[in-house]
Amino acid sequence: MNSQLYQIALLLQIGDIQAEITKIKKEMTLRRTDHSHTNSKRSRWSQQDDQQLVTQVKLLGIHNYQEISQKIPNKTASQVYFRLRYLKGVFLQEKEVYQNKTDLQWFGEFGVNK
């Protein structure tokens, strides 16, 4: 009985996380279209977007591209992967000044197949 309750709670949590990811993606899309009048077609990720992305991906237990493509819809999986790869470089370059050690450890392991 307890394991069934745990599984249900876990599924509800995963559903909440996926809903939050969808909400963040919609906000990012809206933010992108707000800037469509500028010369740059690149999406603009704020520091808050990056932190939310890292938090959600960590909660989903993602550690490499295969897991991204399994747990995030295909249309955005490559966008998420490349953003995380970029952030990994930033986090590893700035590790001396970066305060969140759990993110730093996660990025150190990200992309390494276990």
Short mmCIF file of C-alpha atoms in Angstrom, two decimals, residues 62-64 103-114:
data_model
loop_
_atom_site.label_atom_id
_atom_site.label_comp_id
_atom_site.label_asym_id
_atom_site.label_seq_id
_atom_site.Cartn_x
_atom_site.Cartn_y
_atom_site.Cartn_z
CA ILE A 62 18.29 13.96 -16.34
CA HIS A 63 22.03 13.36 -16.78
CA ASN A 64 22.60 13.12 -20.54
CA ASP A 103 24.53 22.57 -9.46
CA LEU A 104 28.29 22.55 -9.96
CA GLN A 105 28.50 18.84 -9.12
CA TRP A 106 25.53 18.07 -11.39
CA PHE A 107 27.11 19.96 -14.29
CA GLY A 108 30.38 18.13 -13.74
CA GLU A 109 28.53 14.86 -14.24
CA PHE A 110 26.17 16.06 -17.00
CA GLY A 111 26.80 14.39 -20.34
CA VAL A 112 28.92 11.61 -18.84
CA ASN A 113 27.27 8.27 -19.50
CA LYS A 114 27.26 6.12 -16.40
#
